[in-house]
Short mmCIF file of C-alpha atoms in Angstrom, two decimals:
data_model
loop_
_atom_site.label_atom_id
_atom_site.label_comp_id
_atom_site.label_asym_id
_atom_site.label_seq_id
_atom_site.Cartn_x
_atom_site.Cartn_y
_atom_site.Cartn_z
CA MET A 1 124.71 109.30 108.00
CA SER A 2 125.86 109.44 111.53
CA THR A 3 127.75 112.63 112.11
CA ILE A 4 130.02 110.76 114.47
CA HIS A 5 131.18 108.34 111.86
CA PHE A 6 134.54 110.01 110.81
CA ALA A 7 135.38 111.39 114.24
CA MET A 8 135.04 107.71 115.61
CA GLN A 9 137.28 106.49 112.85
CA CYS A 10 139.98 109.22 113.68
CA ARG A 11 140.00 108.26 117.16
CA TYR A 12 140.27 104.62 116.20
CA LEU A 13 143.22 105.24 113.95
CA GLN A 14 144.87 107.36 116.64
CA ARG A 15 144.80 104.24 118.84
CA LYS A 16 145.60 101.68 116.30
CA VAL A 17 148.42 103.53 114.27
CA SER A 18 151.76 103.80 116.04
CA TRP A 19 154.31 106.67 115.25
CA ALA A 20 157.38 107.26 117.43
CA VAL A 21 156.52 110.82 118.51
CA VAL A 22 152.81 111.95 118.10
CA LEU A 23 151.40 115.34 118.25
CA VAL A 24 147.61 115.35 118.20
CA VAL A 25 146.17 118.29 116.13
CA GLY A 26 142.40 118.00 115.99
CA CYS A 27 142.14 114.44 114.29
CA ILE A 28 145.58 114.46 112.75
CA SER A 29 148.47 112.54 114.09
CA LEU A 30 151.72 114.22 113.21
CA SER A 31 155.31 112.78 113.68
CA LYS A 32 158.45 114.76 113.54
CA ALA A 33 159.44 112.56 110.49
CA GLN A 34 156.30 113.54 108.62
CA THR A 35 155.39 116.70 106.77
CA TYR A 36 151.72 118.10 107.12
CA GLY A 37 150.82 116.85 103.66
CA ASP A 38 152.31 113.26 104.46
CA SER A 39 150.21 113.10 107.64
CA ILE A 40 147.14 113.80 105.73
CA LEU A 41 147.82 111.21 103.18
CA THR A 42 148.59 108.58 105.91
CA LEU A 43 145.28 109.55 107.80
CA ARG A 44 143.38 109.28 104.49
CA LYS A 45 144.89 105.89 103.51
CA ASN A 46 143.91 104.43 107.01
CA ARG A 47 140.69 106.14 107.27
CA VAL A 48 139.64 104.67 103.64
CA ALA A 49 140.79 101.37 104.46
CA ALA A 50 138.76 101.08 107.63
CA PHE A 51 135.85 102.80 106.10
CA LEU A 52 135.83 100.17 103.10
CA LYS A 53 136.18 97.29 105.56
CA ASP A 54 133.31 98.32 107.82
CA PRO A 55 130.25 96.26 106.86
CA SER A 56 127.80 99.10 108.10
CA THR A 57 129.08 101.64 105.33
CA PRO A 58 127.70 101.79 101.67
CA LEU A 59 130.95 100.88 100.13
CA ASN A 60 133.26 97.98 99.86
CA GLU A 61 137.02 97.44 98.81
CA GLY A 62 136.09 97.21 95.19
CA ASP A 63 134.95 100.77 95.32
CA ALA A 64 138.25 102.35 96.36
CA GLN A 65 139.17 103.24 92.85
CA HIS A 66 135.99 105.75 92.86
CA LEU A 67 137.09 107.69 95.94
CA HIS A 68 139.20 110.71 95.41
CA HIS A 69 140.64 113.61 97.31
CA TYR A 70 142.37 116.83 96.62
CA LYS A 71 146.17 117.20 97.45
CA PRO A 72 146.55 118.17 100.86
CA ASP A 73 146.91 122.07 101.23
CA ALA A 74 147.87 123.78 104.42
CA ALA A 75 146.08 126.91 103.11
CA TYR A 76 142.85 125.20 104.03
CA ARG A 77 143.83 124.56 107.51
CA VAL A 78 142.66 127.81 109.41
CA ARG A 79 142.45 129.16 112.94
CA ALA A 80 138.81 130.35 113.51
CA ALA A 81 137.60 132.75 116.23
CA VAL A 82 134.71 131.06 117.98
CA GLU A 83 131.67 132.91 119.20
CA LEU A 84 129.57 130.84 121.42
CA LEU A 85 125.82 130.86 121.13
CA HIS A 86 123.86 130.68 124.38
CA SER A 87 120.16 129.72 125.08
CA GLU A 88 119.76 128.11 121.67
CA GLN A 89 116.69 126.06 121.25
CA PRO A 90 116.55 122.83 119.14
CA PHE A 91 115.59 123.05 115.55
CA ARG A 92 115.03 120.60 112.75
CA MET A 93 117.83 120.47 110.09
CA PRO A 94 116.42 118.92 106.95
CA THR A 95 118.05 115.62 105.61
CA SER A 96 118.38 114.18 102.13
CA ASP A 97 115.31 112.03 102.42
CA GLY A 98 112.93 114.65 103.04
CA THR A 99 112.84 114.19 106.85
CA SER A 100 114.91 116.22 109.40
CA LYS A 101 117.09 115.72 112.48
CA ALA A 102 117.10 117.80 115.73
CA TYR A 103 120.32 120.05 116.18
CA VAL A 104 121.14 122.95 118.38
CA ARG A 105 123.48 125.80 117.37
CA TYR A 106 126.44 125.81 119.38
CA GLY A 107 128.70 128.44 117.84
CA LYS A 108 129.92 130.37 115.14
CA ALA A 109 133.46 130.09 113.69
CA ARG A 110 134.97 133.12 111.82
CA PHE A 111 138.08 132.74 109.74
CA GLU A 112 139.71 133.83 106.34
CA ILE A 113 140.74 132.02 103.28
CA ASN A 114 142.82 133.59 100.79
CA GLY A 115 141.95 137.05 102.41
CA GLU A 116 138.25 136.33 102.15
CA PRO A 117 136.44 136.53 105.64
CA LEU A 118 134.01 133.67 106.05
CA GLU A 119 131.86 132.24 108.68
CA LEU A 120 130.43 128.82 109.60
CA THR A 121 127.92 127.64 112.18
CA MET A 122 128.88 124.61 114.36
CA TYR A 123 126.22 122.25 115.65
CA ARG A 124 125.35 119.76 118.36
CA SER A 125 122.98 116.84 117.66
CA ALA A 126 120.09 116.90 120.00
CA ASP A 127 120.05 113.38 120.04
CA LEU A 128 123.69 112.56 120.69
CA PHE A 129 124.04 115.21 123.43
CA VAL A 130 122.22 112.91 125.99
CA SER A 131 125.14 110.53 125.64
CA PRO A 132 128.14 111.36 127.76
CA ALA A 133 130.42 109.86 125.21
CA TYR A 134 129.29 112.27 122.41
CA ARG A 135 128.32 115.24 124.51
CA ASN A 136 131.27 117.26 123.26
CA GLN A 137 130.81 116.39 119.46
CA LEU A 138 130.27 119.26 117.14
CA PHE A 139 128.97 118.75 113.62
CA LEU A 140 130.08 121.22 110.92
CA PRO A 141 128.24 120.63 107.60
CA PHE A 142 129.13 123.07 104.72
CA THR A 143 128.64 123.82 101.04
CA ASP A 144 130.95 125.77 98.90
CA ALA A 145 131.63 126.70 95.19
CA THR A 146 132.93 123.40 94.09
CA ASN A 147 129.70 121.48 95.01
CA GLY A 148 128.25 119.61 91.95
CA ASP A 149 131.52 120.12 90.06
CA GLY A 150 134.45 118.86 91.91
CA THR A 151 132.75 117.62 94.89
CA TYR A 152 129.33 116.04 95.96
CA GLY A 153 126.48 118.37 95.17
CA GLY A 154 124.88 118.00 98.72
CA GLY A 155 127.97 119.40 100.54
CA ARG A 156 130.48 117.93 102.84
CA TYR A 157 130.83 117.43 106.68
CA LEU A 158 133.63 118.04 109.25
CA ASP A 159 133.63 116.58 112.95
CA LEU A 160 135.09 118.82 115.66
CA SER A 161 134.96 118.77 119.47
CA VAL A 162 134.26 121.33 122.19
CA SER A 163 137.58 120.36 123.48
CA ASP A 164 139.20 121.50 120.28
CA ILE A 165 138.31 125.06 121.32
CA ASP A 166 141.20 126.92 122.93
CA GLY A 167 141.44 130.58 124.02
CA GLY A 168 138.31 131.36 121.93
CA TYR A 169 139.80 129.71 118.97
CA ILE A 170 139.31 126.35 117.03
CA ILE A 171 141.35 124.59 114.18
CA ILE A 172 139.22 123.84 111.05
CA ASP A 173 141.03 121.65 108.62
CA PHE A 174 139.04 121.32 105.45
CA ASN A 175 141.61 118.71 104.21
CA LEU A 176 139.71 116.60 106.47
CA ALA A 177 136.17 117.27 104.77
CA TYR A 178 134.32 114.17 103.86
CA ASN A 179 131.22 112.99 101.93
CA PRO A 180 127.98 111.96 103.78
CA TYR A 181 126.75 108.43 102.79
CA CYS A 182 124.25 109.89 100.62
CA ALA A 183 127.13 110.49 98.03
CA TYR A 184 127.51 106.97 97.59
CA SER A 185 124.09 105.41 98.15
CA SER A 186 120.30 106.01 98.50
CA GLY A 187 118.43 105.13 101.46
CA TYR A 188 120.42 107.31 104.16
CA ARG A 189 119.27 110.22 106.19
CA CYS A 190 122.07 112.81 105.62
CA PRO A 191 121.60 116.43 107.06
CA VAL A 192 121.52 118.92 104.44
CA PRO A 193 123.76 121.81 105.28
CA PRO A 194 121.93 125.05 106.18
CA LYS A 195 121.98 127.97 103.98
CA ALA A 196 124.06 129.95 106.74
CA ASN A 197 126.79 127.35 106.15
CA ASN A 198 127.19 128.17 102.25
CA LEU A 199 130.68 129.31 101.60
CA PRO A 200 130.69 131.58 98.41
CA VAL A 201 134.24 130.57 97.62
CA PRO A 202 135.56 127.16 96.49
CA ILE A 203 137.25 124.86 98.87
CA PRO A 204 139.37 122.60 96.82
CA ALA A 205 140.32 120.38 99.78
CA GLY A 206 139.16 117.14 101.30
CA GLU A 207 137.19 114.53 99.81
CA LYS A 208 135.94 115.00 95.97
CA LYS A 209 133.02 113.67 94.26
CA TYR A 210 132.54 109.88 94.41
CA THR A 211 132.81 108.66 90.65
CA GLY A 212 131.36 105.08 91.15
CA PRO A 213 127.84 103.65 90.66
CA MET A 214 125.30 104.71 93.23
CA LYS A 215 124.41 101.88 95.71
CA GLN A 216 120.94 100.95 97.04
CA ARG A 217 120.75 100.58 100.81
CA PRO A 218 119.52 96.99 101.41
CA ARG A 219 117.07 96.26 104.37
CA PRO A 220 118.80 94.57 107.20
CA ASP A 221 119.03 90.86 107.09
CA SER A 222 118.22 90.37 110.63
CA PRO A 223 114.55 90.84 111.75
CA PRO A 224 113.74 94.15 113.81
CA ASN A 225 113.96 93.93 117.50
CA PRO A 226 111.01 92.41 119.09
CA LEU A 227 108.39 94.52 120.78
CA THR A 228 109.64 95.48 124.24
CA GLU A 229 107.48 94.48 127.45
CA ALA A 230 106.32 97.99 127.78
CA GLU A 231 105.09 98.13 124.19
CA ARG A 232 103.33 94.65 124.56
CA ASN A 233 101.68 95.88 127.81
CA LEU A 234 100.31 98.94 126.07
CA ILE A 235 98.98 96.97 122.95
CA LEU A 236 97.16 94.64 125.50
CA SER A 237 95.99 97.31 127.86
CA GLY A 238 92.31 97.76 128.76
CA ASP A 239 89.63 96.60 126.65
CA THR A 240 91.55 95.13 123.67
CA ALA A 241 88.30 95.25 121.61
CA GLN A 242 88.52 99.01 121.78
CA LEU A 243 90.66 101.83 120.32
CA LEU A 244 94.03 102.80 121.69
CA ARG A 245 94.07 106.33 123.03
CA VAL A 246 95.70 109.11 120.85
CA ILE A 247 98.43 110.63 122.82
CA GLN A 248 98.83 114.46 122.74
CA ASP A 249 101.71 116.87 122.32
CA THR A 250 100.52 118.91 125.30
CA VAL A 251 101.39 116.27 127.72
CA PRO A 252 105.19 116.36 128.39
CA ASP A 253 105.84 112.63 128.60
CA GLU A 254 103.50 112.21 125.58
CA GLY A 255 105.19 114.76 123.65
CA ARG A 256 108.55 113.09 124.07
CA ILE A 257 107.16 109.95 122.39
CA LEU A 258 106.03 111.88 119.54
CA LYS A 259 109.44 113.61 119.20
CA ALA A 260 111.31 110.12 119.25
CA LEU A 261 112.71 108.29 116.41
CA SER A 262 110.80 104.93 115.83
CA ASP A 263 112.12 101.53 115.14
CA ASP A 264 111.08 98.96 112.37
CA ILE A 265 108.41 96.38 113.47
CA ASP A 266 108.57 92.68 112.79
CA PRO A 267 105.46 91.81 110.63
CA GLN A 268 105.78 88.27 112.10
CA ASP A 269 105.15 89.61 115.62
CA GLY A 270 101.98 88.10 116.79
CA LEU A 271 100.72 91.31 118.31
CA VAL A 272 100.96 93.36 114.98
CA PRO A 273 97.40 92.55 114.03
CA LEU A 274 95.95 93.69 117.26
CA LEU A 275 98.16 96.88 117.18
CA ALA A 276 97.02 97.59 113.69
CA LYS A 277 93.21 96.91 114.63
CA ARG A 278 93.53 99.20 117.75
CA MET A 279 95.14 101.97 115.61
CA TYR A 280 92.45 101.69 112.97
CA GLN A 281 89.72 102.11 115.49
CA ALA A 282 91.45 105.20 116.79
CA VAL A 283 91.71 106.86 113.33
CA ARG A 284 88.22 105.86 112.52
CA ASP A 285 86.78 107.15 115.90
CA SER A 286 83.52 109.13 114.99
CA THR A 287 84.54 111.85 117.59
CA HIS A 288 87.87 112.56 116.15
CA PRO A 289 88.16 110.98 112.79
CA GLY A 290 91.41 111.22 110.81
CA VAL A 291 92.71 110.31 107.27
CA GLY A 292 95.87 108.68 108.68
CA ILE A 293 97.65 107.52 111.86
CA ALA A 294 101.10 106.40 112.97
CA ALA A 295 102.08 103.96 115.66
CA PRO A 296 103.81 106.81 117.83
CA GLN A 297 100.48 108.52 117.90
CA VAL A 298 99.28 105.62 120.29
CA GLY A 299 102.42 105.58 122.13
CA ILE A 300 104.23 102.91 120.20
CA ASN A 301 107.63 104.10 118.53
CA ARG A 302 107.31 101.54 115.77
CA ASN A 303 107.21 102.04 111.93
CA LEU A 304 103.48 101.19 111.24
CA ILE A 305 100.97 103.70 109.74
CA TRP A 306 97.39 103.59 108.28
CA VAL A 307 96.69 105.85 105.41
CA GLN A 308 93.38 106.55 103.45
CA ARG A 309 94.02 106.06 99.82
CA PHE A 310 91.87 108.82 98.20
CA ASP A 311 93.72 107.88 94.98
CA LYS A 312 91.80 104.48 94.95
CA ALA A 313 88.22 103.33 94.29
CA GLY A 314 86.33 103.48 97.44
CA GLU A 315 88.98 105.57 99.19
CA PRO A 316 90.07 102.60 101.51
CA PHE A 317 92.24 102.79 104.53
CA GLU A 318 95.52 100.68 104.18
CA LEU A 319 98.10 99.46 106.49
CA TYR A 320 101.90 99.99 105.92
CA LEU A 321 104.73 98.39 107.83
CA ASN A 322 108.19 99.92 107.73
CA PRO A 323 107.40 102.52 105.14
CA LYS A 324 110.52 104.60 103.62
CA ILE A 325 110.00 107.35 101.25
CA THR A 326 112.97 106.84 98.56
CA TRP A 327 112.25 109.81 96.31
CA ARG A 328 110.31 113.15 96.42
CA SER A 329 109.38 115.39 93.71
CA LYS A 330 110.95 119.00 93.55
CA LEU A 331 107.26 120.14 92.80
CA LEU A 332 105.46 121.03 96.15
CA ARG A 333 101.80 121.42 96.89
CA LYS A 334 100.45 123.59 99.77
CA GLY A 335 97.48 122.45 101.72
CA LEU A 336 95.66 122.74 105.22
CA GLU A 337 96.79 120.12 107.73
CA GLY A 338 95.95 119.39 111.32
CA CYS A 339 96.83 116.33 113.54
CA LEU A 340 94.95 114.07 115.96
CA SER A 341 97.82 114.56 118.47
CA ILE A 342 97.89 118.41 118.15
CA PRO A 343 94.61 119.59 119.14
CA ASP A 344 93.19 122.93 117.74
CA THR A 345 96.02 123.61 115.48
CA MET A 346 95.94 123.96 111.65
CA GLY A 347 98.50 125.16 109.16
CA GLN A 348 99.27 125.35 105.50
CA VAL A 349 101.92 122.97 104.67
CA LEU A 350 104.18 122.51 101.59
CA ARG A 351 104.62 118.92 100.87
CA ASN A 352 106.08 117.11 97.75
CA TYR A 353 103.59 116.64 95.20
CA ALA A 354 104.77 113.14 94.34
CA ILE A 355 106.78 110.42 96.09
CA ARG A 356 108.16 106.92 95.92
CA LEU A 357 107.40 104.63 98.65
CA THR A 358 108.79 101.17 99.89
CA TYR A 359 107.17 99.26 102.52
CA GLN A 360 106.01 95.88 103.75
CA ASP A 361 102.50 94.36 104.09
CA ILE A 362 101.35 92.58 107.18
CA ASP A 363 102.47 89.33 105.69
CA GLY A 364 106.13 90.71 105.19
CA ALA A 365 106.08 91.10 101.61
CA GLU A 366 108.17 93.87 100.13
CA HIS A 367 106.29 96.62 97.84
CA GLU A 368 107.16 99.84 95.98
CA GLU A 369 105.01 102.34 94.41
CA MET A 370 104.57 105.92 93.33
CA VAL A 371 102.10 108.17 95.04
CA GLU A 372 100.92 111.69 94.10
CA GLY A 373 98.56 114.27 95.23
CA PHE A 374 96.73 114.41 98.52
CA THR A 375 97.45 110.79 99.29
CA ALA A 376 101.14 111.51 99.12
CA VAL A 377 100.61 114.26 101.60
CA ILE A 378 98.98 111.85 104.09
CA PHE A 379 101.94 109.53 103.71
CA GLN A 380 104.47 112.26 104.27
CA HIS A 381 102.57 113.38 107.39
CA GLU A 382 102.47 110.01 108.74
CA THR A 383 105.85 108.86 108.00
CA ASP A 384 107.18 112.19 109.53
CA HIS A 385 105.59 110.85 112.82
CA LEU A 386 108.08 107.87 112.51
CA TYR A 387 111.08 110.23 112.49
CA GLY A 388 109.72 112.44 115.46
CA ILE A 389 108.60 115.25 113.02
CA LEU A 390 105.34 116.96 113.51
CA PHE A 391 103.58 119.13 111.03
CA THR A 392 104.34 122.12 113.12
CA ASP A 393 107.99 121.45 112.68
CA ARG A 394 107.29 121.56 108.94
CA LEU A 395 105.80 124.98 109.33
CA ALA A 396 108.89 126.28 111.04
CA GLU A 397 111.10 124.90 108.33
CA GLN A 398 109.00 126.48 105.56
CA ALA A 399 109.29 129.93 107.38
CA ALA A 400 113.16 129.63 107.06
CA ALA A 401 113.07 128.95 103.25
CA THR A 402 111.96 130.68 100.11
CA TYR A 403 109.56 129.14 97.65
CA HIS A 404 108.24 130.42 94.35
CA ARG A 405 104.56 129.61 93.08
CA VAL A 406 104.48 127.94 89.63
CA ASN A 407 101.33 129.77 88.62
CA GLU A 408 98.31 131.45 90.04
CA GLU A 409 95.74 128.84 89.23
CA VAL A 410 97.06 126.00 91.66
CA GLU A 411 98.87 125.86 94.91
CA LEU A 412 102.11 124.39 93.45
CA TYR A 413 105.48 125.70 94.41
CA VAL A 414 109.31 124.98 94.01
CA GLU A 415 111.72 125.65 96.66
CA GLN A 416 114.53 128.43 95.83
CA ALA A 417 117.92 126.81 95.33
CA HIS A 418 120.63 127.59 97.69
#
């Protein structure tokens, strides 16, 4: 889910809802005639109405009965002291689908609730920061003691702005906490709140657990955007009977391609067979053979991968268009990995032992299957490329988490719960 979604709705409501005298506090419009609780209820009513009418959201107006909120409580609107963090490097925040998104730690917010000193870290999206319109956007994901009981188990979000910081303080209103799209539907990439943002106390404020049936995110009805002129020129470059060169993360411009998010590809595009052929030649190159390759590795940010199926007779290479991993087992396996785009580097990576995969074949037909073992590892490695994630990013994520080995006979693990 986009971390800017709720903030954009708030700005929309501030433009569209007219009150006689308006005082903007964060995202809340307060009039002299309204109490704090009334203003929260008005905001929720309008926010939910806009949310349910938006065709890009997972719910519709028939799902309104399954949306619930705590009664507004000013005790959960706090004034927090802000400590700005400087020279922070981007890191990968894990997402609900097993991938991750790039964020930068912006500052720590310290406050008290019911006399309990608490702290949360505020983040900036590395992707949104490049856009002037969202440069000041701050993302505050958190978990608390209500998760899995009164609220969504995966935590909730708040949207803030750099401009909200005044004199070293910022107002954090948990009555505005909202659920990620993953609370309602599968098929979304929702950032998982880092352990640093786990509050040890209950926060009975904001949105509660969704009580309706879980949705399934459908594929878009419209075909993917056609290949760009630059992509077509690259596919047709040089001797088209030869492989496309595998780009390297050590080259700055190529590293940016490897870190970019890829788009779906239209199976009906006439250049797909040629792209697939030249990718296959690259992964089968006798000088640097591999067991899988993704289109970003040849400079094309499109969702196309080759995977060697060690779980099938003859261990064939197979082509997958627009693959999506829709489920991952909690059981993990550790194995040595390298990458054609990262020379002279290897690492012991933890991957989900089993996955569920949806994809299209070159004719555009839809498929779904379960994969496990080493072949599941290859799928995870290659689909990570489509999200701009390298196996070295996975190694960094592992270093920040705790895992328990299942037994001493096999390299199988489970991650320690928050």
